[in-house]
Coordinates of C-alpha atoms in Angstrom, one line a residue:
M1 CA -15.3 -10.1 2.1
P2 CA -18.4 -11.0 0.4
A3 CA -19.1 -14.9 0.1
T4 CA -21.6 -17.2 1.0
T5 CA -21.2 -21.0 0.3
E6 CA -23.5 -23.1 -1.7
T7 CA -24.6 -24.5 1.6
A8 CA -26.7 -21.3 1.9
T9 CA -28.7 -22.6 -0.7
R10 CA -28.3 -26.4 -1.0
G11 CA -28.5 -27.6 2.5
G12 CA -25.2 -29.1 2.9
P13 CA -21.6 -28.9 2.7
R14 CA -20.1 -29.3 -0.9
H15 CA -17.5 -31.8 0.5
A16 CA -20.1 -34.2 1.8
R17 CA -20.7 -35.5 -1.5
A18 CA -19.3 -38.8 -2.6
P19 CA -15.6 -38.6 -3.7
V20 CA -15.2 -37.2 -7.2
P21 CA -12.6 -38.9 -9.4
G22 CA -9.7 -36.7 -10.2
R23 CA -9.5 -34.8 -6.9
V24 CA -6.3 -33.3 -5.7
H25 CA -5.3 -33.9 -2.2
A26 CA -1.6 -33.0 -1.9
A27 CA -0.2 -29.8 -0.9
A28 CA 1.8 -29.7 -4.1
P29 CA -0.3 -27.4 -6.0
Y30 CA 0.1 -24.8 -3.7
L31 CA 3.9 -25.1 -4.0
L32 CA 3.4 -25.1 -7.7
L33 CA 1.1 -22.0 -7.9
A34 CA 3.5 -20.2 -5.5
A35 CA 6.5 -21.0 -7.7
G36 CA 4.7 -19.7 -10.8
Y37 CA 3.5 -16.4 -9.2
L38 CA 6.9 -16.0 -7.9
L39 CA 8.4 -16.4 -11.5
V40 CA 5.9 -14.0 -12.8
S41 CA 6.6 -11.5 -10.0
L42 CA 10.3 -11.6 -10.6
W43 CA 9.8 -11.4 -14.3
L44 CA 8.1 -8.3 -13.9
Q45 CA 10.5 -6.9 -11.5
R46 CA 13.6 -8.3 -13.3
R47 CA 15.1 -4.8 -14.0
V48 CA 15.8 -4.8 -10.1
L49 CA 17.8 -7.9 -9.7
A50 CA 20.5 -6.2 -11.9
D51 CA 21.4 -4.3 -8.6
P52 CA 18.9 -5.1 -5.6
G53 CA 20.8 -2.8 -3.3
G54 CA 21.3 0.2 -5.7
L55 CA 17.8 0.1 -7.3
L56 CA 14.3 0.6 -6.2
A57 CA 11.4 -0.8 -7.8
G58 CA 8.8 1.5 -8.8
H59 CA 9.4 4.9 -10.4
V60 CA 6.3 7.2 -10.1
T61 CA 6.3 8.6 -6.3
A62 CA 9.0 9.3 -3.5
D63 CA 7.0 6.4 -1.4
A64 CA 10.0 3.9 -2.0
D65 CA 12.4 5.7 0.2
M66 CA 9.9 6.3 2.8
F67 CA 8.9 2.7 3.0
S68 CA 12.8 1.8 3.1
W69 CA 13.4 4.0 5.9
W70 CA 10.5 2.6 8.1
L71 CA 11.6 -1.1 7.2
R72 CA 15.0 0.0 8.6
W73 CA 13.7 1.9 11.6
F74 CA 11.7 -1.2 13.1
P75 CA 14.6 -3.5 13.5
H76 CA 16.7 -0.6 14.9
A77 CA 14.1 0.3 17.7
V78 CA 13.7 -3.1 18.8
A79 CA 17.4 -3.5 18.7
H80 CA 17.7 -0.6 20.8
G81 CA 14.8 -0.9 23.2
Q82 CA 12.8 2.0 21.7
N83 CA 9.2 2.2 20.6
P84 CA 9.1 0.9 17.0
L85 CA 5.6 2.8 16.6
V86 CA 6.8 6.2 17.8
T87 CA 10.0 7.9 16.7
D88 CA 11.6 11.2 16.7
W89 CA 14.3 10.2 14.4
M90 CA 12.4 11.8 11.7
H91 CA 10.5 15.3 12.3
W92 CA 12.8 16.3 15.3
P93 CA 11.7 17.2 17.9
Y94 CA 8.1 16.4 17.4
G95 CA 8.3 13.0 16.2
L96 CA 6.1 10.6 14.1
N97 CA 3.3 8.4 14.8
A98 CA 3.9 5.2 12.9
L99 CA 0.4 4.2 12.6
W100 CA -0.4 7.4 10.8
N101 CA 2.3 6.8 8.2
T102 CA 2.9 4.0 6.0
A103 CA 5.2 2.2 8.4
V104 CA 4.0 -1.5 7.8
P105 CA 5.5 -2.6 11.1
L106 CA 3.9 -6.0 10.5
L107 CA 5.8 -6.4 7.3
A108 CA 8.8 -4.8 8.7
L109 CA 8.8 -7.5 11.3
V110 CA 8.7 -10.3 8.3
L111 CA 11.4 -8.6 6.4
T112 CA 13.7 -8.1 9.4
P113 CA 16.1 -10.8 8.1
V114 CA 16.5 -9.2 5.0
T115 CA 16.8 -5.6 6.3
V116 CA 19.5 -6.2 8.8
T117 CA 21.6 -8.6 6.4
A118 CA 21.1 -6.7 3.1
G119 CA 19.9 -3.3 3.9
P120 CA 16.5 -1.4 3.6
V121 CA 16.5 -1.0 -0.1
V122 CA 16.8 -5.0 -1.0
A123 CA 14.1 -5.4 1.8
F124 CA 12.0 -3.1 0.0
D125 CA 12.6 -4.9 -3.5
T126 CA 11.9 -8.2 -1.7
G127 CA 8.7 -7.0 -0.2
V128 CA 7.6 -5.6 -4.1
V129 CA 8.2 -9.0 -5.4
L130 CA 6.5 -11.2 -2.7
G131 CA 3.4 -8.9 -2.0
P132 CA 1.6 -9.9 -5.1
V133 CA 2.7 -13.6 -4.8
V134 CA 1.4 -13.9 -1.1
S135 CA -1.9 -11.9 -1.8
G136 CA -2.5 -14.4 -4.9
L137 CA -1.7 -17.4 -3.1
L138 CA -4.2 -16.6 -0.1
L139 CA -6.8 -16.2 -2.6
V140 CA -6.1 -19.6 -3.6
V141 CA -6.6 -20.8 -0.2
A142 CA -9.5 -18.8 0.4
L143 CA -11.5 -20.4 -2.7
G144 CA -11.0 -23.7 -1.4
P145 CA -14.5 -24.0 0.3
Y146 CA -16.3 -22.5 -2.8
L147 CA -14.9 -24.6 -5.4
S148 CA -14.5 -28.4 -6.2
R149 CA -11.4 -30.3 -5.5
T150 CA -11.1 -31.6 -9.0
R151 CA -8.3 -30.6 -11.1
R152 CA -10.9 -28.2 -12.8
G153 CA -11.1 -26.4 -9.4
W154 CA -7.4 -26.2 -9.0
V155 CA -7.2 -24.7 -12.3
A156 CA -9.7 -22.2 -11.4
R157 CA -8.2 -21.1 -8.2
G158 CA -4.9 -21.0 -9.9
V159 CA -6.1 -18.5 -12.6
A160 CA -8.2 -16.6 -9.8
G161 CA -4.9 -16.2 -7.9
A162 CA -3.0 -15.1 -10.8
L163 CA -5.7 -12.4 -11.7
Y164 CA -5.6 -11.1 -8.3
A165 CA -1.9 -11.1 -7.8
F166 CA -1.3 -9.4 -11.2
S167 CA -4.5 -7.4 -11.4
P168 CA -4.5 -4.1 -12.9
F169 CA -4.6 -2.6 -9.2
H170 CA -1.6 -4.5 -8.1
L171 CA 0.3 -3.6 -11.3
A172 CA -0.4 0.2 -10.8
H173 CA 0.6 0.4 -6.8
A174 CA 3.8 -1.6 -7.9
I175 CA 5.1 1.0 -10.2
A176 CA 4.3 3.6 -7.6
G177 CA 6.3 1.9 -4.9
H178 CA 3.3 1.4 -2.8
L179 CA 4.6 -1.5 -0.8
N180 CA 1.6 -1.5 1.6
L181 CA -1.0 -1.9 -1.2
L182 CA 0.9 -4.9 -2.7
W183 CA 0.4 -7.0 0.5
S184 CA -3.3 -7.1 0.0
V185 CA -3.8 -10.1 2.4
L186 CA -6.9 -9.2 4.3
P187 CA -9.4 -9.2 1.6
P188 CA -8.9 -12.8 0.8
A189 CA -8.5 -13.9 4.2
L190 CA -12.1 -12.2 4.9
L191 CA -13.3 -14.2 2.0
L192 CA -12.2 -17.5 3.7
L193 CA -13.8 -16.4 7.1
A194 CA -17.1 -15.2 5.3
H195 CA -17.5 -19.0 4.2
H196 CA -17.7 -19.8 8.0
L197 CA -19.6 -16.5 9.1
F198 CA -22.4 -16.4 6.5
A199 CA -23.0 -19.9 6.1
R200 CA -26.8 -21.6 6.3
G201 CA -27.8 -22.3 9.9
P202 CA -26.4 -21.4 13.4
L203 CA -22.7 -20.7 13.4
R204 CA -20.5 -23.3 14.7
R205 CA -17.8 -22.2 17.0
P206 CA -18.7 -18.6 16.8
W207 CA -16.3 -17.2 19.5
W208 CA -13.5 -19.2 17.7
L209 CA -14.5 -17.6 14.4
G210 CA -15.0 -14.2 15.6
A211 CA -11.5 -14.0 17.4
L212 CA -9.8 -15.4 14.2
T213 CA -11.4 -12.5 12.5
G214 CA -10.3 -10.0 15.2
L215 CA -6.8 -11.3 14.9
A216 CA -7.0 -10.7 11.0
L217 CA -8.0 -7.0 11.4
L218 CA -5.5 -6.4 14.1
G219 CA -2.7 -7.8 11.5
Q220 CA -3.9 -5.5 8.8
L221 CA -4.1 -2.7 11.5
L222 CA -0.3 -3.4 11.7
L223 CA 0.1 -3.4 8.1
Y224 CA -2.1 -0.8 6.6
T225 CA -5.2 1.0 8.2
Q226 CA -6.8 1.9 4.9
T227 CA -7.1 -1.4 3.9
L228 CA -8.5 -2.4 7.2
A229 CA -11.3 0.1 6.8
I230 CA -12.0 -0.7 3.1
S231 CA -12.1 -4.6 4.1
V232 CA -14.5 -3.9 6.9
V233 CA -16.7 -2.0 4.5
A234 CA -16.8 -4.9 2.2
L235 CA -17.8 -7.2 5.1
V236 CA -20.5 -5.2 6.1
L237 CA -21.8 -4.9 2.5
A238 CA -21.7 -8.7 1.9
A239 CA -23.8 -8.8 5.2
A240 CA -26.2 -6.6 3.9
V241 CA -26.6 -8.1 0.4
L242 CA -26.9 -11.5 2.0
A243 CA -29.8 -10.1 4.4
V244 CA -31.7 -8.5 1.5
R245 CA -31.4 -11.9 -0.4
F246 CA -32.1 -14.1 2.3
P247 CA -34.2 -12.1 5.0
S248 CA -35.9 -15.4 6.6
R249 CA -32.4 -16.6 7.6
V250 CA -31.2 -13.5 9.6
R251 CA -33.1 -14.6 12.5
A252 CA -31.3 -17.8 12.6
L253 CA -27.7 -16.5 12.0
L254 CA -28.2 -13.4 14.2
P255 CA -27.3 -14.9 17.6
G256 CA -24.0 -16.5 16.3
L257 CA -23.0 -13.4 14.3
L258 CA -23.5 -11.3 17.4
R259 CA -21.3 -13.7 19.4
A260 CA -18.8 -13.9 16.6
G261 CA -18.9 -10.0 16.5
A262 CA -18.4 -9.7 20.3
A263 CA -15.2 -12.0 20.0
C264 CA -13.9 -10.2 17.0
V265 CA -14.0 -6.6 18.9
A266 CA -12.9 -8.1 22.2
V267 CA -9.6 -9.6 20.5
F268 CA -9.1 -6.7 18.3
V269 CA -9.8 -4.0 20.9
V270 CA -7.6 -6.1 23.8
L271 CA -4.5 -7.0 21.7
G272 CA -4.7 -3.9 19.6
A273 CA -5.3 -1.5 22.5
Y274 CA -2.0 0.6 22.1
P275 CA -2.1 0.6 18.3
L276 CA -5.7 1.8 18.2
Y277 CA -4.7 4.3 21.1
L278 CA -2.2 5.8 18.6
V279 CA -4.5 5.8 15.7
L280 CA -7.3 7.5 17.4
A281 CA -5.5 9.8 20.1
G282 CA -1.8 9.0 20.0
P283 CA 1.0 11.7 19.6
N284 CA 1.6 13.7 16.5
R285 CA -1.4 12.4 14.6
P286 CA -2.6 14.9 11.9
R287 CA -5.2 17.1 13.3
G288 CA -6.8 17.9 10.2
G289 CA -7.8 16.3 7.0
I290 CA -4.9 14.6 5.1
R291 CA -6.5 15.0 1.5
S292 CA -9.7 15.9 0.0
V293 CA -11.8 12.9 -0.5
D294 CA -13.5 14.7 -3.3
A295 CA -10.2 14.5 -5.2
T296 CA -9.5 11.0 -4.7
G297 CA -11.9 9.0 -6.7
A298 CA -11.3 6.7 -9.5
D299 CA -11.8 7.8 -13.1
L300 CA -14.7 5.8 -14.6
A301 CA -13.2 5.7 -18.0
N302 CA -10.4 3.5 -16.6
L303 CA -13.2 0.9 -16.3
L304 CA -12.7 0.5 -20.1
V305 CA -9.3 2.1 -20.7
P306 CA -6.3 0.1 -19.6
T307 CA -2.8 1.9 -18.8
R308 CA 0.5 1.0 -20.5
L309 CA 0.8 -1.7 -17.7
T310 CA -1.6 -3.8 -19.3
A311 CA -0.3 -6.0 -22.1
L312 CA -3.4 -6.0 -24.4
Q313 CA -4.3 -2.3 -25.3
T314 CA -8.0 -1.9 -26.5
A315 CA -8.3 1.7 -26.2
P316 CA -6.9 4.4 -28.7
P317 CA -3.4 5.3 -28.2
G318 CA -2.7 8.1 -25.6
A319 CA -6.2 7.6 -24.1
A320 CA -5.0 6.6 -20.7
D321 CA -2.8 10.0 -20.6
D322 CA -6.3 11.9 -19.8
L323 CA -7.5 9.6 -16.9
A324 CA -7.4 11.5 -13.5
G325 CA -4.6 10.9 -11.1
H326 CA -1.3 9.3 -12.0
I327 CA -0.5 5.9 -13.2
G328 CA 0.0 4.6 -9.7
E329 CA -3.7 5.1 -8.8
Q330 CA -5.0 4.0 -12.3
G331 CA -5.8 0.4 -11.3
G332 CA -9.3 0.1 -12.0
Y333 CA -9.4 -1.5 -15.4
V334 CA -11.9 -4.2 -15.9
G335 CA -12.1 -4.1 -19.9
V336 CA -15.0 -5.4 -22.2
A337 CA -14.1 -9.1 -22.4
M338 CA -14.1 -9.4 -18.5
L339 CA -17.0 -7.5 -18.2
A340 CA -18.9 -9.6 -20.6
L341 CA -17.7 -12.9 -18.9
L342 CA -19.0 -11.4 -15.4
V343 CA -22.3 -10.8 -16.8
V344 CA -22.6 -14.1 -18.6
A345 CA -21.4 -15.8 -15.1
A346 CA -24.0 -14.0 -13.1
L347 CA -26.8 -14.9 -15.4
V348 CA -26.1 -18.4 -16.1
V349 CA -24.5 -19.8 -13.4
R350 CA -26.9 -20.8 -10.2
S351 CA -24.6 -20.0 -7.5
T352 CA -25.4 -17.7 -4.6
T353 CA -21.8 -17.2 -3.9
L354 CA -21.1 -15.9 -7.5
R355 CA -23.8 -13.5 -7.4
V356 CA -23.1 -12.1 -4.0
L357 CA -19.5 -11.7 -5.1
A358 CA -20.7 -10.0 -8.4
T359 CA -23.0 -7.8 -6.5
V360 CA -20.5 -6.8 -3.8
G361 CA -17.9 -6.2 -6.5
A362 CA -20.1 -3.9 -8.5
L363 CA -21.1 -1.9 -5.2
T364 CA -17.5 -1.4 -4.1
W365 CA -16.5 -0.6 -7.6
V366 CA -19.1 2.2 -7.4
C367 CA -17.8 3.3 -4.2
S368 CA -14.3 3.5 -5.7
L369 CA -15.4 6.1 -7.8
G370 CA -15.5 8.4 -4.9
T371 CA -17.9 11.3 -4.4
H372 CA -18.7 12.2 -7.9
V373 CA -18.2 10.9 -11.4
T374 CA -15.0 11.7 -13.1
W375 CA -14.7 11.1 -17.0
F376 CA -11.3 11.5 -18.6
G377 CA -10.1 13.8 -15.6
A378 CA -13.1 16.1 -16.1
D379 CA -15.5 16.4 -12.9
T380 CA -19.0 15.7 -14.3
G381 CA -20.6 16.9 -11.2
V382 CA -22.5 13.8 -10.8
P383 CA -23.0 12.8 -7.4
L384 CA -22.3 9.1 -6.1
P385 CA -23.1 7.4 -3.0
W386 CA -19.8 7.6 -1.2
A387 CA -20.7 11.3 -0.7
L388 CA -22.8 9.9 2.1
V389 CA -20.0 8.7 4.0
A390 CA -17.1 11.0 2.9
H391 CA -17.0 13.0 5.9
V392 CA -17.6 10.3 8.5
P393 CA -14.8 10.1 10.9
L394 CA -12.0 7.4 10.1
L395 CA -14.0 6.8 6.7
S396 CA -13.1 10.3 5.7
D397 CA -9.6 9.3 5.3
I398 CA -10.0 6.5 2.9
E399 CA -9.0 7.3 -0.4
P400 CA -11.9 5.9 -2.7
V401 CA -9.6 5.1 -5.7
R402 CA -7.9 2.5 -3.6
I403 CA -11.3 0.4 -2.9
Q404 CA -10.4 -0.9 -6.4
V405 CA -8.6 -3.8 -4.5
L406 CA -12.1 -5.4 -3.8
P407 CA -13.7 -5.2 -7.2
A408 CA -10.2 -6.9 -8.3
L409 CA -10.7 -9.6 -5.9
C410 CA -14.4 -10.0 -6.7
V411 CA -13.5 -10.4 -10.3
A412 CA -10.8 -13.0 -9.7
A413 CA -13.2 -15.0 -7.4
V414 CA -16.1 -15.0 -10.2
V415 CA -13.9 -16.0 -12.9
A416 CA -12.8 -19.0 -10.8
L417 CA -16.4 -20.0 -9.7
W418 CA -17.2 -19.8 -13.5
I419 CA -14.6 -21.8 -14.6
D420 CA -15.4 -24.6 -12.0
R421 CA -18.8 -24.6 -13.3
I422 CA -18.4 -24.4 -16.9
P423 CA -19.2 -28.1 -17.6
Q424 CA -22.7 -27.4 -15.5
V425 CA -23.8 -24.6 -17.6
A426 CA -22.3 -25.2 -21.2
A427 CA -22.8 -28.6 -22.8
P428 CA -20.3 -30.2 -25.1
G429 CA -20.3 -28.3 -28.4
P430 CA -20.5 -24.9 -29.7
V431 CA -21.9 -23.5 -26.5
R432 CA -18.9 -24.8 -24.4
I433 CA -16.5 -23.7 -27.1
C434 CA -17.9 -20.0 -26.8
A435 CA -17.8 -20.4 -23.1
V436 CA -13.9 -21.2 -23.2
V437 CA -13.1 -18.7 -25.8
L438 CA -14.8 -16.0 -23.8
T439 CA -12.9 -17.0 -20.7
A440 CA -9.7 -17.1 -22.6
L441 CA -10.2 -13.4 -24.0
A442 CA -11.2 -12.4 -20.8
V443 CA -8.1 -13.8 -19.0
V444 CA -5.6 -12.6 -21.6
S445 CA -7.3 -9.0 -21.4
W446 CA -5.7 -8.8 -17.9
L447 CA -2.1 -9.9 -18.7
P448 CA 0.5 -7.6 -17.4
A449 CA 2.9 -5.6 -19.7
D450 CA 6.5 -5.7 -19.4
A451 CA 6.5 -2.0 -18.3
Q452 CA 7.5 -1.9 -14.4
E453 CA 10.2 0.5 -13.9
V454 CA 12.9 0.9 -11.3
R455 CA 14.8 3.9 -9.7
P456 CA 18.5 4.3 -9.1
A457 CA 19.0 4.4 -5.1
P458 CA 22.4 5.6 -4.7
V459 CA 23.7 6.3 -1.0
P460 CA 26.7 8.3 -0.6
A461 CA 29.9 6.0 1.1
F462 CA 29.9 9.1 4.0
F463 CA 26.4 7.7 5.2
H464 CA 27.2 3.8 4.5
D465 CA 30.1 4.6 7.4
P466 CA 29.8 7.7 9.1
R467 CA 33.0 6.7 11.0
G468 CA 32.1 8.4 14.2
A469 CA 31.4 11.8 12.4
L470 CA 27.8 11.5 13.4
S471 CA 26.1 10.0 16.2
P472 CA 22.7 9.3 17.6
A473 CA 22.9 12.5 19.8
D474 CA 23.1 14.5 16.4
V475 CA 20.4 16.1 14.5
V476 CA 21.4 16.7 11.1
E477 CA 20.0 19.2 8.5
I478 CA 20.5 17.7 5.0
Y479 CA 21.0 19.5 1.9
P480 CA 19.3 19.0 -0.7
R481 CA 16.2 19.3 1.6
V482 CA 14.2 16.2 2.4
T483 CA 10.8 16.5 0.6
A484 CA 7.8 14.7 -1.0
E485 CA 8.7 15.4 -4.6
W486 CA 8.5 12.4 -6.5
D487 CA 11.9 12.9 -8.3
D488 CA 14.3 11.7 -5.5
G489 CA 12.9 14.3 -3.2
A490 CA 13.1 11.7 -0.2
Q491 CA 16.6 10.4 -1.1
G492 CA 17.7 11.9 2.3
L493 CA 15.6 9.1 4.0
R494 CA 17.5 6.5 2.2
W495 CA 20.8 8.2 3.4
Q496 CA 19.6 8.3 7.0
A497 CA 18.5 4.7 6.9
A498 CA 21.8 3.5 5.4
S499 CA 23.7 5.1 8.5
G500 CA 21.8 2.4 10.9
P501 CA 20.1 4.9 11.3
G502 CA 23.0 6.7 13.1
F503 CA 21.4 10.2 13.5
R504 CA 18.1 12.2 13.6
I505 CA 16.9 14.5 11.1
R506 CA 14.8 17.6 11.7
G507 CA 12.5 17.1 8.6
G508 CA 11.6 14.1 6.5
Y509 CA 8.5 12.9 4.4
F510 CA 5.5 11.8 6.4
I511 CA 2.1 12.5 7.9
A512 CA 2.0 14.5 11.2
S513 CA 1.3 17.7 12.9
D514 CA 3.2 20.2 15.2
P515 CA 2.4 22.9 17.5
D516 CA 1.8 25.4 14.6
E517 CA 0.2 23.2 12.1
D518 CA -2.8 20.7 12.0
L519 CA -0.9 18.8 8.9
V520 CA 2.8 18.6 8.1
V521 CA 3.8 16.2 5.3
A522 CA 7.6 17.2 4.6
S523 CA 10.5 19.2 5.8
R524 CA 9.7 22.8 6.7
W525 CA 11.5 25.3 5.0
N526 CA 13.8 27.2 7.3
R527 CA 16.3 30.3 6.8
Y528 CA 19.4 28.0 6.2
Q529 CA 17.4 26.0 3.2
I530 CA 15.9 29.3 2.0
G531 CA 19.3 30.8 1.6
A532 CA 20.7 27.5 0.3
R533 CA 18.1 27.8 -2.4
W534 CA 18.9 31.2 -3.2
V535 CA 22.6 31.1 -3.4
A536 CA 22.3 27.7 -5.5
D537 CA 20.2 29.4 -8.1
G538 CA 22.6 32.5 -8.1
K539 CA 19.7 34.8 -7.6
N540 CA 20.7 36.3 -4.2
D541 CA 23.5 36.8 -1.8
P542 CA 22.0 36.6 1.7
S543 CA 23.1 39.4 4.2
D544 CA 25.5 38.4 7.1
D545 CA 22.3 39.4 9.5
Y546 CA 20.2 36.8 7.6
A547 CA 23.2 34.3 8.1
R548 CA 23.1 34.9 11.8
R549 CA 19.5 34.5 12.1
A550 CA 19.7 31.0 10.1
A551 CA 22.3 29.9 12.4
D552 CA 20.3 31.0 15.4
E553 CA 17.3 29.1 13.9
L554 CA 19.2 25.8 13.3
R555 CA 20.2 26.1 17.0
A556 CA 16.5 26.8 18.0
L557 CA 15.3 23.6 16.4
G558 CA 18.2 21.4 17.9
V559 CA 20.1 21.1 14.8
T560 CA 23.8 20.1 15.7
A561 CA 25.5 19.4 12.2
V562 CA 24.7 20.3 8.3
T563 CA 25.3 18.0 5.5
V564 CA 25.9 19.0 1.9
V565 CA 25.6 16.2 -0.7
P566 CA 27.2 17.5 -4.0
G567 CA 25.4 16.5 -7.4
T568 CA 22.1 15.4 -5.7
S569 CA 20.0 18.5 -5.9
T570 CA 17.1 17.9 -8.4
D571 CA 17.3 21.7 -9.1
R572 CA 20.9 21.2 -10.4
G573 CA 22.2 24.6 -8.7
D574 CA 25.5 25.4 -7.8
D575 CA 26.7 22.9 -4.9
A576 CA 29.9 25.0 -4.6
R577 CA 27.8 28.1 -3.4
V578 CA 25.8 26.1 -0.9
V579 CA 29.0 25.0 0.5
G580 CA 30.1 28.2 1.1
W581 CA 26.6 29.5 2.6
S582 CA 26.6 26.3 5.0
A583 CA 30.3 27.6 6.2
R584 CA 28.8 31.1 6.6
V585 CA 25.8 30.0 8.7
T586 CA 27.5 27.1 10.8
G587 CA 30.8 29.4 11.3
D588 CA 32.7 26.0 10.5
P589 CA 34.7 25.9 7.5
G590 CA 33.7 22.1 7.0
R591 CA 35.3 19.0 6.0
F592 CA 34.8 16.8 2.9
D593 CA 34.7 13.3 3.9
R594 CA 34.7 11.1 0.8
D595 CA 31.6 12.4 -0.9
V596 CA 29.6 14.3 1.7
W597 CA 30.6 17.9 3.4
L598 CA 29.9 18.1 7.0
F599 CA 29.8 21.3 9.0
R600 CA 29.2 21.5 12.9
I601 CA 27.2 23.9 14.5
T602 CA 28.6 25.0 17.7
P603 CA 26.0 26.0 20.5
R604 CA 26.2 29.7 21.8

C-alpha cells in the first residue's frame, strides 16, 4: 500500500523525539477500539442475531450459500484426509478448484471452531460481523508509525479504522454477502510494511521485510486472489509515485528493495507453490474469461451519489437507482464533504505520507472506473487507463469496481493524518473551528445507515440428519436445481453442507470448466431437470421415451439418487407433478422422509 514515513523528508524517525506529554503506551486503546468496532458491526447486523443458524447476513446475491458451503467443506476435508483445495463433492464428476472459487480457505481455517460446533450458516454470519472489525483494527495498527502517540494520534487512528471498517465499500459488500471482501486485511498490512520498505536510506533487514511481505501475500492468496492482485498493483503504484517524487533517492533504496523483493518472491513461491499451481495450471480452472472486464467498472456518479446504505443522503431521492450494477458493487461513494477535506488536507498539510496516499488513492479510484467512463449506468464511450491492462493475463480477471477498497483505505488514512496535524496547520480561532467543522461533516457523511438485510436460511430436517438414507458414495440430483439465481438459487448448497456434507451433488454454483465448456458457473440443465420444469409449469407432459432418456442421462452422469424438496422452488410450480415425474424417471415410487422426497436410481 502507498506510504512513506516522515523520515523520508525529515531525516529521522518520528519517535526519536523527546517524550510528548499525554502519550498513550498501553494496549488498552486497541481493546477499546476493537470493542467499539464490534458493537457497531453487531448493531448493523443485529437482524441476524435473532436466529444466527436460520438467517444469512446479506440479501442481494446467492453468494452467502456458496461461502457457507466452502466454510463447511474445509474442516470436513481435513478431518477425512481429503484435499481441501480440490473437491468433487460439487460439480461431480469433474470437481472444483478452490482457488478459482471464493473458497476463503484461510478464513475457513480460522472459523473452523464455529463451523463444527454451530454450523456453516453461523460461521458465515460470524465472518460477516468480524470482517470489518478486523480490517479496521489492522488499519489502526498500520497507522501507528505515521501518527503521533498522543491522545490526538489515537483519536485519529480510531476514526480512520472506523471509516475503513464501515466504509461504503464494506457496507455494499456486506449486503451482497461477499465475505471475502469484508476481510480486507492485506491493504492495511501492506501500508504498515510500506513504512519500512520505502523509508529514507538503505533498508534495515531487507530479507526479513521481504519475507514478511511474502507471507502477507501468501495469506491473501488463501483468502481471495483478486484482493491480492489489486493490492500488489497499489504497492507498485506507490513505489512509482515515490520514485517520481524523489528520483535522487532511488539509487540508495534500490539495492535494499531488490533484496526485499527477492525474499518476498522466494517466500511466496516456495511456501505457496501448490496454491500457485492451482491458480496457474491446476485442474478444473476456467479456460476462458469469467466476465467481461468492460462491464465491471464503477459508476463515476457513485463518487457523489450514496446508496441507501449511507445514513446521510446528499443526492435526490432515487438517484442511486440509476447507478450501474447492483447495490452490492456500489461502494465507491466519497461525497462532497469528504472530497473537500481531502483537497484541503493535501494542500495545507506538509506531509509526504499524506500526499502519496492522496495520489495513490486518486489513481486507484480512476482504475476502479474500469475501461471506460460510466455515468448513471450509461456508457459514455470515454476511454480510461485500465483499458491498457484489461487484457493482461491475471490482471484481466480483476473486477475494477472492487479496486474501490484502496481509495477507501487511502481516504481513511488521509483523514487520520489530517486529524493528527490540525494543531500544526490551523491556529486556535476561526481557522481551527472551520477545520474541525469540515472534519466532522466529512466523517458524518460516511455514517452507515441501518439498512443491512438478512435472508432466511431454512434447511429441511432430512438434510440435517439423513439417517443413512444417503452416504458419501451417493451423487444426488436436487430439485429445485442449484443455480446462481439470487433468490435462493443456491439453497441446495446449504442443504448439502448441513448434511456434513454427507453426499456429492452433480451441479452447484461455482466457477469451473468441463470437457465441453471453457466456463461453467452452475448446474447444467439435463433431461430430468428440463422435464421437471415442464411438468411443474403444467406446459408439457414428457413422453415415456423422453423419461427413459432422462434416466439414462442421470445414470451416465453417475447420479444415484434424486431428492425433491416441496415448497422450495422459486418458480412456484406444481411439486406433486414433479414428484410423479421423478418416479417415472427413476423407476422408484420414492419415499417421503420427513420433508423431502427421495428416489433411488437403480443401475442397468
